[in-house]
Amino acid sequence: MTDLSIKLTRIGSRAVKKAQEENTKKGIPNVYCINGKIVYQLPDGTITEKSPFK
């Protein structure tokens, strides 16, 4: 990786982490794809495959 790509990756990773933390504070689940399955991390830290969205 070049220095620029390393810096951009670092900036992007920090932005994602900040957004995830803000979602948790606001009570919004974080959504991930793990091994091809959509999973939801609820604000209390619980991981579920059932969508919490109506």
PDB file of C-alpha atoms in Angstrom:
ATOM      1  CA  MET A   1       0.000   0.000   0.000  1.00  0.00           C
ATOM      2  CA  THR A   2       1.112   3.495  -0.651  1.00  0.00           C
ATOM      3  CA  ASP A   3       1.273   6.122   2.067  1.00  0.00           C
ATOM      4  CA  LEU A   4      -1.807   7.807   0.612  1.00  0.00           C
ATOM      5  CA  SER A   5      -3.891   4.629   0.618  1.00  0.00           C
ATOM      6  CA  ILE A   6      -2.832   3.906   4.209  1.00  0.00           C
ATOM      7  CA  LYS A   7      -3.883   7.418   5.284  1.00  0.00           C
ATOM      8  CA  LEU A   8      -7.216   7.171   3.455  1.00  0.00           C
ATOM      9  CA  THR A   9      -7.923   3.757   4.971  1.00  0.00           C
ATOM     10  CA  ARG A  10      -7.143   5.120   8.438  1.00  0.00           C
ATOM     11  CA  ILE A  11      -9.458   8.117   7.914  1.00  0.00           C
ATOM     12  CA  GLY A  12     -12.250   5.863   6.630  1.00  0.00           C
ATOM     13  CA  SER A  13     -11.882   3.435   9.525  1.00  0.00           C
ATOM     14  CA  ARG A  14     -12.103   6.250  12.061  1.00  0.00           C
ATOM     15  CA  ALA A  15     -15.193   7.667  10.356  1.00  0.00           C
ATOM     16  CA  VAL A  16     -16.939   4.271  10.399  1.00  0.00           C
ATOM     17  CA  LYS A  17     -16.097   3.729  14.075  1.00  0.00           C
ATOM     18  CA  LYS A  18     -17.418   7.197  14.956  1.00  0.00           C
ATOM     19  CA  ALA A  19     -20.659   6.567  13.033  1.00  0.00           C
ATOM     20  CA  GLN A  20     -21.127   3.215  14.800  1.00  0.00           C
ATOM     21  CA  GLU A  21     -20.618   4.853  18.195  1.00  0.00           C
ATOM     22  CA  GLU A  22     -23.090   7.626  17.337  1.00  0.00           C
ATOM     23  CA  ASN A  23     -25.676   5.043  16.208  1.00  0.00           C
ATOM     24  CA  THR A  24     -25.327   3.192  19.504  1.00  0.00           C
ATOM     25  CA  LYS A  25     -25.749   6.413  21.517  1.00  0.00           C
ATOM     26  CA  LYS A  26     -28.890   7.276  19.525  1.00  0.00           C
ATOM     27  CA  GLY A  27     -30.336   3.763  19.912  1.00  0.00           C
ATOM     28  CA  ILE A  28     -29.909   2.870  16.233  1.00  0.00           C
ATOM     29  CA  PRO A  29     -28.765  -0.674  15.397  1.00  0.00           C
ATOM     30  CA  ASN A  30     -25.569  -1.186  13.410  1.00  0.00           C
ATOM     31  CA  VAL A  31     -25.907  -3.480  10.394  1.00  0.00           C
ATOM     32  CA  TYR A  32     -23.170  -5.844   9.226  1.00  0.00           C
ATOM     33  CA  CYS A  33     -22.715  -8.635   6.721  1.00  0.00           C
ATOM     34  CA  ILE A  34     -20.906 -11.579   8.340  1.00  0.00           C
ATOM     35  CA  ASN A  35     -20.205 -14.682   6.268  1.00  0.00           C
ATOM     36  CA  GLY A  36     -22.798 -13.568   3.739  1.00  0.00           C
ATOM     37  CA  LYS A  37     -25.548 -13.049   6.339  1.00  0.00           C
ATOM     38  CA  ILE A  38     -27.012  -9.716   7.362  1.00  0.00           C
ATOM     39  CA  VAL A  39     -26.779  -9.265  11.135  1.00  0.00           C
ATOM     40  CA  TYR A  40     -27.806  -6.433  13.414  1.00  0.00           C
ATOM     41  CA  GLN A  41     -25.992  -5.217  16.488  1.00  0.00           C
ATOM     42  CA  LEU A  42     -28.549  -3.721  18.811  1.00  0.00           C
ATOM     43  CA  PRO A  43     -27.619  -0.765  21.034  1.00  0.00           C
ATOM     44  CA  ASP A  44     -27.309  -3.125  24.042  1.00  0.00           C
ATOM     45  CA  GLY A  45     -24.661  -5.127  22.140  1.00  0.00           C
ATOM     46  CA  THR A  46     -26.914  -8.067  21.240  1.00  0.00           C
ATOM     47  CA  ILE A  47     -26.291  -9.568  17.793  1.00  0.00           C
ATOM     48  CA  THR A  48     -29.334 -10.887  15.903  1.00  0.00           C
ATOM     49  CA  GLU A  49     -30.296 -11.932  12.387  1.00  0.00           C
ATOM     50  CA  LYS A  50     -33.852 -10.641  12.909  1.00  0.00           C
ATOM     51  CA  SER A  51     -34.317  -7.116  11.563  1.00  0.00           C
ATOM     52  CA  PRO A  52     -35.204  -4.620  14.280  1.00  0.00           C
ATOM     53  CA  PHE A  53     -36.582  -2.270  11.623  1.00  0.00           C
ATOM     54  CA  LYS A  54     -40.320  -2.176  11.004  1.00  0.00           C
TER      55      LYS A  54
END
